[in-house]
Amino acid sequence: MESIMEEVVIVGAGIAGLATALALKRVGIRALVLEKAECLRTTGSALNLFPNAWIALDALGVSHKLTPLYPPLTTGSITDVSTGAVRQISLTGPFSGKREGPRPVHRKKLLEALAEELPPDSIRFSSQLASIETEQLHSAKDTASLAVVHLKDGTTIKSKVLIGCDGLHSVVAEWLGLSAPIHSGRSAARGLSVFPQGHGLGSSVQQFLDVGKRAGVVPLNDNEVYWFITCQGDHRTYDPSTIQKEVLEHHAPNFPSIYLDVVRHSDLCSLSWAPLMLRNPWNIVVGNVSRGNVTVVGDAMHPMTPDLGQGGCCALEDAVVLGRHISVVAEEVARALGAYVKERKWRAAGLVTASYVSGWVQQSGRNWWRQLLRVVFYSYLFVVLARGVNFDCGKLPIAKAEEGEVEAESSKLD
């Protein structure tokens, strides 16, 4: 059986895992990323990155790779499907602060931009986590512990720090004792549509509201459009053709033709349908988000519904904050992780709550008090919630000689 010793082990090579590995690299600490798949995961065709995400990507040193490819969104509209009423919204006000509006990006491009900045041997693919334990080390100086992960192929890897970035059904979060994510009562279909001759939608986001349903189309560039629909209930359809048919014939047959046309142009390989899950916000605040030298980042910590588009954005923030805390007190790992959790838990819990409330209000029924609540939401509360997307997670203290000295700098964790 193979046994390996590493400074830091990160479980999961999604957005959170790669961003965390890059944040640690920027401060001079090497990390090994374990990914159960055979290559980078591309589940989820696209995502919106709001100003808070671009601030984090600036800190990580990769934003310049993406901004030339994806123009910012400037305007949007919300259509009431039953009445035809249209409400115009601006994405350059509370959504952008002093920066440009949100930019939708291909998930694959974001993952590649992060991975390209890591050393070639940083990601170990086909590495599925089986179990976790800790091992106490006793020395003349003090008592420390190692995190020990056992992989399903029989490999054992020991590390001074273990970071779970393994998503919604996180093995690391379960080991820490965090409660399992709960069902929001809704599910979502998502896809990417391709228009070889151009879609003609410009850079405007369009949303469509009906009782118990919310849908939207988001242009990525002149030829590709990301679309989604969220519905009440627990729909678990996996066949792409079935997903497309269900949306067109059962969930959105009365939606405007512009939405239906986008769905018809779907790249079937990009389609997915899954329940929308979240972690109880109180569990994030009072639960064990870290224990000793083990913690979690991204969806492993704070799975949330997509109604504010903050899942991936918040994961990028996490990575920068964690990297900064480890760089400051790297010799005291438990203290560094505790400081990271203290800084992040209230913001994460707040975003989980705000996202859930946003979705509930937007997809509520048509009785008078629910309609009044929706008016109040869009007139006042939505603006307040939108300001959260301008959050500044801060910068990273870049290592003096980042390239070529990661091995030497890793001694900070001793």
PDB file of C-alpha atoms in Angstrom, residues 108-372:
ATOM      1  CA  LYS A 108     -14.725  24.791 -17.689  1.00  0.00           C
ATOM      2  CA  LYS A 109     -12.849  27.993 -18.605  1.00  0.00           C
ATOM      3  CA  LEU A 110     -12.787  29.076 -14.976  1.00  0.00           C
ATOM      4  CA  LEU A 111     -11.454  25.697 -13.831  1.00  0.00           C
ATOM      5  CA  GLU A 112      -8.791  25.736 -16.535  1.00  0.00           C
ATOM      6  CA  ALA A 113      -7.720  29.281 -15.643  1.00  0.00           C
ATOM      7  CA  LEU A 114      -7.184  28.221 -12.025  1.00  0.00           C
ATOM      8  CA  ALA A 115      -5.541  24.878 -12.825  1.00  0.00           C
ATOM      9  CA  GLU A 116      -3.057  26.412 -15.274  1.00  0.00           C
ATOM     10  CA  GLU A 117      -1.505  28.390 -12.433  1.00  0.00           C
ATOM     11  CA  LEU A 118      -0.739  25.273 -10.371  1.00  0.00           C
ATOM     12  CA  PRO A 119       2.369  23.055 -10.683  1.00  0.00           C
ATOM     13  CA  PRO A 120       1.767  20.067 -13.018  1.00  0.00           C
ATOM     14  CA  ASP A 121       1.787  17.533 -10.175  1.00  0.00           C
ATOM     15  CA  SER A 122      -0.657  19.453  -7.956  1.00  0.00           C
ATOM     16  CA  ILE A 123      -3.762  17.461  -8.919  1.00  0.00           C
ATOM     17  CA  ARG A 124      -4.034  13.720  -8.337  1.00  0.00           C
ATOM     18  CA  PHE A 125      -6.922  12.397 -10.421  1.00  0.00           C
ATOM     19  CA  SER A 126      -8.844   9.133  -9.902  1.00  0.00           C
ATOM     20  CA  SER A 127      -8.397   9.578  -6.152  1.00  0.00           C
ATOM     21  CA  GLN A 128     -11.629   8.858  -4.303  1.00  0.00           C
ATOM     22  CA  LEU A 129     -11.714   9.435  -0.572  1.00  0.00           C
ATOM     23  CA  ALA A 130     -12.694   6.423   1.551  1.00  0.00           C
ATOM     24  CA  SER A 131     -12.145   7.574   5.137  1.00  0.00           C
ATOM     25  CA  ILE A 132     -10.476  10.166   7.361  1.00  0.00           C
ATOM     26  CA  GLU A 133      -8.706   9.921  10.694  1.00  0.00           C
ATOM     27  CA  THR A 134      -6.158  11.871  12.705  1.00  0.00           C
ATOM     28  CA  GLU A 135      -2.809  10.756  14.028  1.00  0.00           C
ATOM     29  CA  GLN A 136      -1.187  12.343  17.049  1.00  0.00           C
ATOM     30  CA  LEU A 137       2.485  13.260  16.862  1.00  0.00           C
ATOM     31  CA  HIS A 138       4.453  13.683  20.066  1.00  0.00           C
ATOM     32  CA  SER A 139       7.747  15.522  19.967  1.00  0.00           C
ATOM     33  CA  ALA A 140      10.027  17.188  22.436  1.00  0.00           C
ATOM     34  CA  LYS A 141       8.591  20.568  21.471  1.00  0.00           C
ATOM     35  CA  ASP A 142       4.865  19.986  21.434  1.00  0.00           C
ATOM     36  CA  THR A 143       1.973  17.721  20.537  1.00  0.00           C
ATOM     37  CA  ALA A 144       0.597  18.050  17.018  1.00  0.00           C
ATOM     38  CA  SER A 145      -1.610  15.959  14.782  1.00  0.00           C
ATOM     39  CA  LEU A 146      -1.708  14.846  11.190  1.00  0.00           C
ATOM     40  CA  ALA A 147      -4.800  14.382   9.078  1.00  0.00           C
ATOM     41  CA  VAL A 148      -4.794  10.951   7.473  1.00  0.00           C
ATOM     42  CA  VAL A 149      -6.917  10.191   4.425  1.00  0.00           C
ATOM     43  CA  HIS A 150      -7.393   6.716   3.010  1.00  0.00           C
ATOM     44  CA  LEU A 151      -8.262   6.421  -0.661  1.00  0.00           C
ATOM     45  CA  LYS A 152     -10.326   3.661  -2.205  1.00  0.00           C
ATOM     46  CA  ASP A 153      -7.297   2.455  -4.183  1.00  0.00           C
ATOM     47  CA  GLY A 154      -5.525   1.685  -0.904  1.00  0.00           C
ATOM     48  CA  THR A 155      -3.296   4.780  -0.832  1.00  0.00           C
ATOM     49  CA  THR A 156      -2.793   6.559   2.502  1.00  0.00           C
ATOM     50  CA  ILE A 157      -1.927  10.261   2.514  1.00  0.00           C
ATOM     51  CA  LYS A 158      -0.918  12.165   5.648  1.00  0.00           C
ATOM     52  CA  SER A 159      -0.892  15.949   5.850  1.00  0.00           C
ATOM     53  CA  LYS A 160      -0.525  18.837   8.256  1.00  0.00           C
ATOM     54  CA  VAL A 161      -3.732  20.408   6.913  1.00  0.00           C
ATOM     55  CA  LEU A 162      -6.809  18.809   5.327  1.00  0.00           C
ATOM     56  CA  ILE A 163      -9.279  21.018   3.443  1.00  0.00           C
ATOM     57  CA  GLY A 164     -12.564  19.603   2.187  1.00  0.00           C
ATOM     58  CA  CYS A 165     -13.681  21.124  -1.098  1.00  0.00           C
ATOM     59  CA  ASP A 166     -15.689  18.062  -2.020  1.00  0.00           C
ATOM     60  CA  GLY A 167     -18.997  19.736  -2.650  1.00  0.00           C
ATOM     61  CA  LEU A 168     -22.576  19.169  -1.617  1.00  0.00           C
ATOM     62  CA  HIS A 169     -22.157  15.643  -0.259  1.00  0.00           C
ATOM     63  CA  SER A 170     -18.817  16.341   1.396  1.00  0.00           C
ATOM     64  CA  VAL A 171     -17.115  13.450   3.164  1.00  0.00           C
ATOM     65  CA  VAL A 172     -14.958  15.955   5.051  1.00  0.00           C
ATOM     66  CA  ALA A 173     -17.991  17.957   6.239  1.00  0.00           C
ATOM     67  CA  GLU A 174     -19.615  14.740   7.428  1.00  0.00           C
ATOM     68  CA  TRP A 175     -16.434  13.828   9.325  1.00  0.00           C
ATOM     69  CA  LEU A 176     -16.461  17.256  10.988  1.00  0.00           C
ATOM     70  CA  GLY A 177     -20.027  16.603  12.147  1.00  0.00           C
ATOM     71  CA  LEU A 178     -21.855  19.163  10.003  1.00  0.00           C
ATOM     72  CA  SER A 179     -25.457  18.259   9.292  1.00  0.00           C
ATOM     73  CA  ALA A 180     -26.426  16.924   5.896  1.00  0.00           C
ATOM     74  CA  PRO A 181     -27.763  19.482   3.376  1.00  0.00           C
ATOM     75  CA  ILE A 182     -31.542  19.834   3.276  1.00  0.00           C
ATOM     76  CA  HIS A 183     -33.899  20.012   0.306  1.00  0.00           C
ATOM     77  CA  SER A 184     -35.170  23.505  -0.541  1.00  0.00           C
ATOM     78  CA  GLY A 185     -38.385  22.105  -2.013  1.00  0.00           C
ATOM     79  CA  ARG A 186     -37.295  23.102  -5.528  1.00  0.00           C
ATOM     80  CA  SER A 187     -35.186  21.689  -8.341  1.00  0.00           C
ATOM     81  CA  ALA A 188     -33.484  23.213 -11.364  1.00  0.00           C
ATOM     82  CA  ALA A 189     -32.756  22.333 -14.970  1.00  0.00           C
ATOM     83  CA  ARG A 190     -29.807  24.051 -16.600  1.00  0.00           C
ATOM     84  CA  GLY A 191     -28.224  24.056 -20.016  1.00  0.00           C
ATOM     85  CA  LEU A 192     -26.098  25.813 -22.610  1.00  0.00           C
ATOM     86  CA  SER A 193     -27.526  26.733 -26.004  1.00  0.00           C
ATOM     87  CA  VAL A 194     -25.521  27.388 -29.150  1.00  0.00           C
ATOM     88  CA  PHE A 195     -26.482  29.736 -32.001  1.00  0.00           C
ATOM     89  CA  PRO A 196     -23.876  29.454 -34.786  1.00  0.00           C
ATOM     90  CA  GLN A 197     -25.300  32.511 -36.568  1.00  0.00           C
ATOM     91  CA  GLY A 198     -25.649  34.527 -33.353  1.00  0.00           C
ATOM     92  CA  HIS A 199     -28.486  34.763 -30.824  1.00  0.00           C
ATOM     93  CA  GLY A 200     -29.178  38.501 -31.100  1.00  0.00           C
ATOM     94  CA  LEU A 201     -29.918  38.868 -27.387  1.00  0.00           C
ATOM     95  CA  GLY A 202     -27.167  41.386 -26.710  1.00  0.00           C
ATOM     96  CA  SER A 203     -25.864  41.501 -23.125  1.00  0.00           C
ATOM     97  CA  SER A 204     -29.211  41.546 -21.364  1.00  0.00           C
ATOM     98  CA  VAL A 205     -30.381  38.956 -18.815  1.00  0.00           C
ATOM     99  CA  GLN A 206     -34.016  37.949 -19.139  1.00  0.00           C
ATOM    100  CA  GLN A 207     -35.989  36.283 -16.346  1.00  0.00           C
ATOM    101  CA  PHE A 208     -39.488  34.818 -16.491  1.00  0.00           C
ATOM    102  CA  LEU A 209     -41.688  34.298 -13.418  1.00  0.00           C
ATOM    103  CA  ASP A 210     -44.737  32.088 -13.096  1.00  0.00           C
ATOM    104  CA  VAL A 211     -46.433  30.434 -10.136  1.00  0.00           C
ATOM    105  CA  GLY A 212     -43.849  28.117  -8.616  1.00  0.00           C
ATOM    106  CA  LYS A 213     -41.431  28.648 -11.504  1.00  0.00           C
ATOM    107  CA  ARG A 214     -38.550  30.954 -12.354  1.00  0.00           C
ATOM    108  CA  ALA A 215     -36.556  30.774 -15.566  1.00  0.00           C
ATOM    109  CA  GLY A 216     -33.923  32.836 -17.312  1.00  0.00           C
ATOM    110  CA  VAL A 217     -31.564  33.231 -20.250  1.00  0.00           C
ATOM    111  CA  VAL A 218     -28.076  34.671 -19.827  1.00  0.00           C
ATOM    112  CA  PRO A 219     -25.884  35.414 -22.871  1.00  0.00           C
ATOM    113  CA  LEU A 220     -22.243  34.359 -22.470  1.00  0.00           C
ATOM    114  CA  ASN A 221     -21.071  35.718 -25.810  1.00  0.00           C
ATOM    115  CA  ASP A 222     -22.532  36.323 -29.269  1.00  0.00           C
ATOM    116  CA  ASN A 223     -23.163  32.629 -29.910  1.00  0.00           C
ATOM    117  CA  GLU A 224     -23.841  30.935 -26.563  1.00  0.00           C
ATOM    118  CA  VAL A 225     -26.615  31.381 -23.999  1.00  0.00           C
ATOM    119  CA  TYR A 226     -26.896  29.837 -20.554  1.00  0.00           C
ATOM    120  CA  TRP A 227     -30.469  29.013 -19.512  1.00  0.00           C
ATOM    121  CA  PHE A 228     -32.180  27.671 -16.394  1.00  0.00           C
ATOM    122  CA  ILE A 229     -35.564  26.949 -14.892  1.00  0.00           C
ATOM    123  CA  THR A 230     -36.374  26.266 -11.240  1.00  0.00           C
ATOM    124  CA  CYS A 231     -39.573  24.475 -10.272  1.00  0.00           C
ATOM    125  CA  GLN A 232     -41.327  23.278  -7.154  1.00  0.00           C
ATOM    126  CA  GLY A 233     -40.732  19.649  -6.239  1.00  0.00           C
ATOM    127  CA  ASP A 234     -37.967  17.108  -6.511  1.00  0.00           C
ATOM    128  CA  HIS A 235     -37.308  16.386 -10.175  1.00  0.00           C
ATOM    129  CA  ARG A 236     -34.446  13.981 -10.898  1.00  0.00           C
ATOM    130  CA  THR A 237     -34.281  13.487 -14.658  1.00  0.00           C
ATOM    131  CA  TYR A 238     -30.874  12.553 -16.058  1.00  0.00           C
ATOM    132  CA  ASP A 239     -31.467  11.828 -19.756  1.00  0.00           C
ATOM    133  CA  PRO A 240     -30.682  15.058 -21.705  1.00  0.00           C
ATOM    134  CA  SER A 241     -33.406  14.576 -24.303  1.00  0.00           C
ATOM    135  CA  THR A 242     -35.953  13.969 -21.552  1.00  0.00           C
ATOM    136  CA  ILE A 243     -34.843  17.102 -19.707  1.00  0.00           C
ATOM    137  CA  GLN A 244     -35.318  19.237 -22.807  1.00  0.00           C
ATOM    138  CA  LYS A 245     -38.709  17.683 -23.545  1.00  0.00           C
ATOM    139  CA  GLU A 246     -39.915  18.086 -19.953  1.00  0.00           C
ATOM    140  CA  VAL A 247     -38.996  21.778 -19.936  1.00  0.00           C
ATOM    141  CA  LEU A 248     -40.584  22.530 -23.293  1.00  0.00           C
ATOM    142  CA  GLU A 249     -43.771  20.494 -22.908  1.00  0.00           C
ATOM    143  CA  HIS A 250     -44.520  20.391 -19.178  1.00  0.00           C
ATOM    144  CA  HIS A 251     -42.752  23.162 -17.273  1.00  0.00           C
ATOM    145  CA  ALA A 252     -42.573  26.108 -19.670  1.00  0.00           C
ATOM    146  CA  PRO A 253     -45.057  25.574 -22.543  1.00  0.00           C
ATOM    147  CA  ASN A 254     -46.650  28.994 -21.886  1.00  0.00           C
ATOM    148  CA  PHE A 255     -43.359  30.863 -21.576  1.00  0.00           C
ATOM    149  CA  PRO A 256     -42.359  33.505 -24.165  1.00  0.00           C
ATOM    150  CA  SER A 257     -41.044  32.189 -27.465  1.00  0.00           C
ATOM    151  CA  ILE A 258     -37.613  33.684 -26.858  1.00  0.00           C
ATOM    152  CA  TYR A 259     -37.103  31.365 -23.878  1.00  0.00           C
ATOM    153  CA  LEU A 260     -38.450  28.296 -25.665  1.00  0.00           C
ATOM    154  CA  ASP A 261     -36.210  28.986 -28.656  1.00  0.00           C
ATOM    155  CA  VAL A 262     -33.149  29.082 -26.408  1.00  0.00           C
ATOM    156  CA  VAL A 263     -34.093  25.738 -24.827  1.00  0.00           C
ATOM    157  CA  ARG A 264     -34.598  24.188 -28.293  1.00  0.00           C
ATOM    158  CA  HIS A 265     -31.035  25.184 -29.246  1.00  0.00           C
ATOM    159  CA  SER A 266     -29.556  23.351 -26.241  1.00  0.00           C
ATOM    160  CA  ASP A 267     -26.343  21.415 -26.460  1.00  0.00           C
ATOM    161  CA  LEU A 268     -27.779  18.207 -25.026  1.00  0.00           C
ATOM    162  CA  CYS A 269     -24.452  17.273 -23.411  1.00  0.00           C
ATOM    163  CA  SER A 270     -24.735  20.351 -21.180  1.00  0.00           C
ATOM    164  CA  LEU A 271     -28.179  19.622 -19.721  1.00  0.00           C
ATOM    165  CA  SER A 272     -28.665  18.739 -16.069  1.00  0.00           C
ATOM    166  CA  TRP A 273     -31.543  18.561 -13.606  1.00  0.00           C
ATOM    167  CA  ALA A 274     -31.041  18.327  -9.874  1.00  0.00           C
ATOM    168  CA  PRO A 275     -32.720  19.230  -6.573  1.00  0.00           C
ATOM    169  CA  LEU A 276     -31.690  22.551  -5.003  1.00  0.00           C
ATOM    170  CA  MET A 277     -30.074  21.915  -1.631  1.00  0.00           C
ATOM    171  CA  LEU A 278     -28.772  24.090   1.203  1.00  0.00           C
ATOM    172  CA  ARG A 279     -27.194  23.711   4.603  1.00  0.00           C
ATOM    173  CA  ASN A 280     -29.102  24.946   7.628  1.00  0.00           C
ATOM    174  CA  PRO A 281     -27.560  28.418   8.164  1.00  0.00           C
ATOM    175  CA  TRP A 282     -27.492  27.944  11.932  1.00  0.00           C
ATOM    176  CA  ASN A 283     -25.395  24.809  11.480  1.00  0.00           C
ATOM    177  CA  ILE A 284     -22.798  26.908   9.652  1.00  0.00           C
ATOM    178  CA  VAL A 285     -22.709  29.385  12.544  1.00  0.00           C
ATOM    179  CA  VAL A 286     -22.588  26.953  15.479  1.00  0.00           C
ATOM    180  CA  GLY A 287     -21.434  23.723  13.837  1.00  0.00           C
ATOM    181  CA  ASN A 288     -17.898  22.356  13.561  1.00  0.00           C
ATOM    182  CA  VAL A 289     -16.752  24.021  10.370  1.00  0.00           C
ATOM    183  CA  SER A 290     -13.205  23.256  11.480  1.00  0.00           C
ATOM    184  CA  ARG A 291     -11.647  20.835  13.924  1.00  0.00           C
ATOM    185  CA  GLY A 292      -7.949  21.050  14.645  1.00  0.00           C
ATOM    186  CA  ASN A 293      -6.203  20.951  11.263  1.00  0.00           C
ATOM    187  CA  VAL A 294      -9.291  20.096   9.182  1.00  0.00           C
ATOM    188  CA  THR A 295     -11.821  22.482   7.598  1.00  0.00           C
ATOM    189  CA  VAL A 296     -14.113  22.904   4.588  1.00  0.00           C
ATOM    190  CA  VAL A 297     -14.482  25.452   1.774  1.00  0.00           C
ATOM    191  CA  GLY A 298     -17.167  26.245  -0.797  1.00  0.00           C
ATOM    192  CA  ASP A 299     -20.209  23.980  -1.143  1.00  0.00           C
ATOM    193  CA  ALA A 300     -18.719  21.597   1.395  1.00  0.00           C
ATOM    194  CA  MET A 301     -19.237  24.394   3.925  1.00  0.00           C
ATOM    195  CA  HIS A 302     -22.217  26.387   2.644  1.00  0.00           C
ATOM    196  CA  PRO A 303     -24.316  24.777  -0.105  1.00  0.00           C
ATOM    197  CA  MET A 304     -26.960  27.306  -1.137  1.00  0.00           C
ATOM    198  CA  THR A 305     -29.704  27.740  -3.716  1.00  0.00           C
ATOM    199  CA  PRO A 306     -28.650  29.615  -6.890  1.00  0.00           C
ATOM    200  CA  ASP A 307     -31.124  32.489  -6.560  1.00  0.00           C
ATOM    201  CA  LEU A 308     -28.463  35.143  -5.904  1.00  0.00           C
ATOM    202  CA  GLY A 309     -25.763  33.471  -7.999  1.00  0.00           C
ATOM    203  CA  GLN A 310     -23.379  33.356  -5.043  1.00  0.00           C
ATOM    204  CA  GLY A 311     -22.333  29.703  -4.672  1.00  0.00           C
ATOM    205  CA  GLY A 312     -19.201  29.868  -6.804  1.00  0.00           C
ATOM    206  CA  CYS A 313     -18.529  33.500  -5.884  1.00  0.00           C
ATOM    207  CA  CYS A 314     -18.555  32.693  -2.171  1.00  0.00           C
ATOM    208  CA  ALA A 315     -16.207  29.731  -2.733  1.00  0.00           C
ATOM    209  CA  LEU A 316     -13.663  32.054  -4.362  1.00  0.00           C
ATOM    210  CA  GLU A 317     -13.923  34.398  -1.381  1.00  0.00           C
ATOM    211  CA  ASP A 318     -13.372  31.452   0.980  1.00  0.00           C
ATOM    212  CA  ALA A 319     -10.176  30.481  -0.827  1.00  0.00           C
ATOM    213  CA  VAL A 320      -8.626  33.929  -0.525  1.00  0.00           C
ATOM    214  CA  VAL A 321      -9.577  34.342   3.137  1.00  0.00           C
ATOM    215  CA  LEU A 322      -8.270  30.890   4.065  1.00  0.00           C
ATOM    216  CA  GLY A 323      -5.012  31.463   2.214  1.00  0.00           C
ATOM    217  CA  ARG A 324      -4.510  34.761   3.998  1.00  0.00           C
ATOM    218  CA  HIS A 325      -5.107  33.311   7.464  1.00  0.00           C
ATOM    219  CA  ILE A 326      -2.815  30.351   6.899  1.00  0.00           C
ATOM    220  CA  SER A 327      -0.061  32.641   5.650  1.00  0.00           C
ATOM    221  CA  VAL A 328      -0.293  34.811   8.775  1.00  0.00           C
ATOM    222  CA  VAL A 329      -0.209  32.092  11.445  1.00  0.00           C
ATOM    223  CA  ALA A 330       0.904  29.060   9.456  1.00  0.00           C
ATOM    224  CA  GLU A 331       2.856  27.688  12.402  1.00  0.00           C
ATOM    225  CA  GLU A 332      -0.425  27.409  14.343  1.00  0.00           C
ATOM    226  CA  VAL A 333      -2.719  25.584  11.948  1.00  0.00           C
ATOM    227  CA  ALA A 334      -5.702  25.198  14.284  1.00  0.00           C
ATOM    228  CA  ARG A 335      -5.591  28.897  15.122  1.00  0.00           C
ATOM    229  CA  ALA A 336      -5.416  29.845  11.433  1.00  0.00           C
ATOM    230  CA  LEU A 337      -8.372  27.655  10.506  1.00  0.00           C
ATOM    231  CA  GLY A 338     -10.360  28.932  13.479  1.00  0.00           C
ATOM    232  CA  ALA A 339      -9.751  32.527  12.362  1.00  0.00           C
ATOM    233  CA  TYR A 340     -10.853  31.632   8.836  1.00  0.00           C
ATOM    234  CA  VAL A 341     -14.105  30.099  10.106  1.00  0.00           C
ATOM    235  CA  LYS A 342     -14.765  33.063  12.402  1.00  0.00           C
ATOM    236  CA  GLU A 343     -14.426  35.459   9.470  1.00  0.00           C
ATOM    237  CA  ARG A 344     -16.482  33.430   7.008  1.00  0.00           C
ATOM    238  CA  LYS A 345     -19.318  31.743   8.906  1.00  0.00           C
ATOM    239  CA  TRP A 346     -21.671  34.697   9.340  1.00  0.00           C
ATOM    240  CA  ARG A 347     -21.293  35.860   5.751  1.00  0.00           C
ATOM    241  CA  ALA A 348     -21.797  32.327   4.436  1.00  0.00           C
ATOM    242  CA  ALA A 349     -24.861  31.755   6.633  1.00  0.00           C
ATOM    243  CA  GLY A 350     -26.266  35.114   5.536  1.00  0.00           C
ATOM    244  CA  LEU A 351     -25.880  34.281   1.847  1.00  0.00           C
ATOM    245  CA  VAL A 352     -27.502  30.864   2.309  1.00  0.00           C
ATOM    246  CA  THR A 353     -30.466  32.537   4.024  1.00  0.00           C
ATOM    247  CA  ALA A 354     -30.753  35.407   1.543  1.00  0.00           C
ATOM    248  CA  SER A 355     -30.582  33.043  -1.443  1.00  0.00           C
ATOM    249  CA  TYR A 356     -33.337  30.832  -0.056  1.00  0.00           C
ATOM    250  CA  VAL A 357     -35.599  33.796   0.781  1.00  0.00           C
ATOM    251  CA  SER A 358     -34.967  35.338  -2.644  1.00  0.00           C
ATOM    252  CA  GLY A 359     -36.061  32.157  -4.405  1.00  0.00           C
ATOM    253  CA  TRP A 360     -39.096  31.671  -2.179  1.00  0.00           C
ATOM    254  CA  VAL A 361     -40.357  35.213  -2.777  1.00  0.00           C
ATOM    255  CA  GLN A 362     -39.779  35.182  -6.527  1.00  0.00           C
ATOM    256  CA  GLN A 363     -41.566  31.855  -7.022  1.00  0.00           C
ATOM    257  CA  SER A 364     -44.434  32.491  -4.593  1.00  0.00           C
ATOM    258  CA  GLY A 365     -48.096  32.363  -5.587  1.00  0.00           C
ATOM    259  CA  ARG A 366     -50.499  35.019  -6.833  1.00  0.00           C
ATOM    260  CA  ASN A 367     -52.675  35.829  -3.815  1.00  0.00           C
ATOM    261  CA  TRP A 368     -52.586  39.497  -2.868  1.00  0.00           C
ATOM    262  CA  TRP A 369     -50.168  39.285   0.056  1.00  0.00           C
ATOM    263  CA  ARG A 370     -47.622  37.273  -1.906  1.00  0.00           C
ATOM    264  CA  GLN A 371     -47.789  39.753  -4.787  1.00  0.00           C
ATOM    265  CA  LEU A 372     -47.339  42.600  -2.302  1.00  0.00           C
TER     266      LEU A 372
END
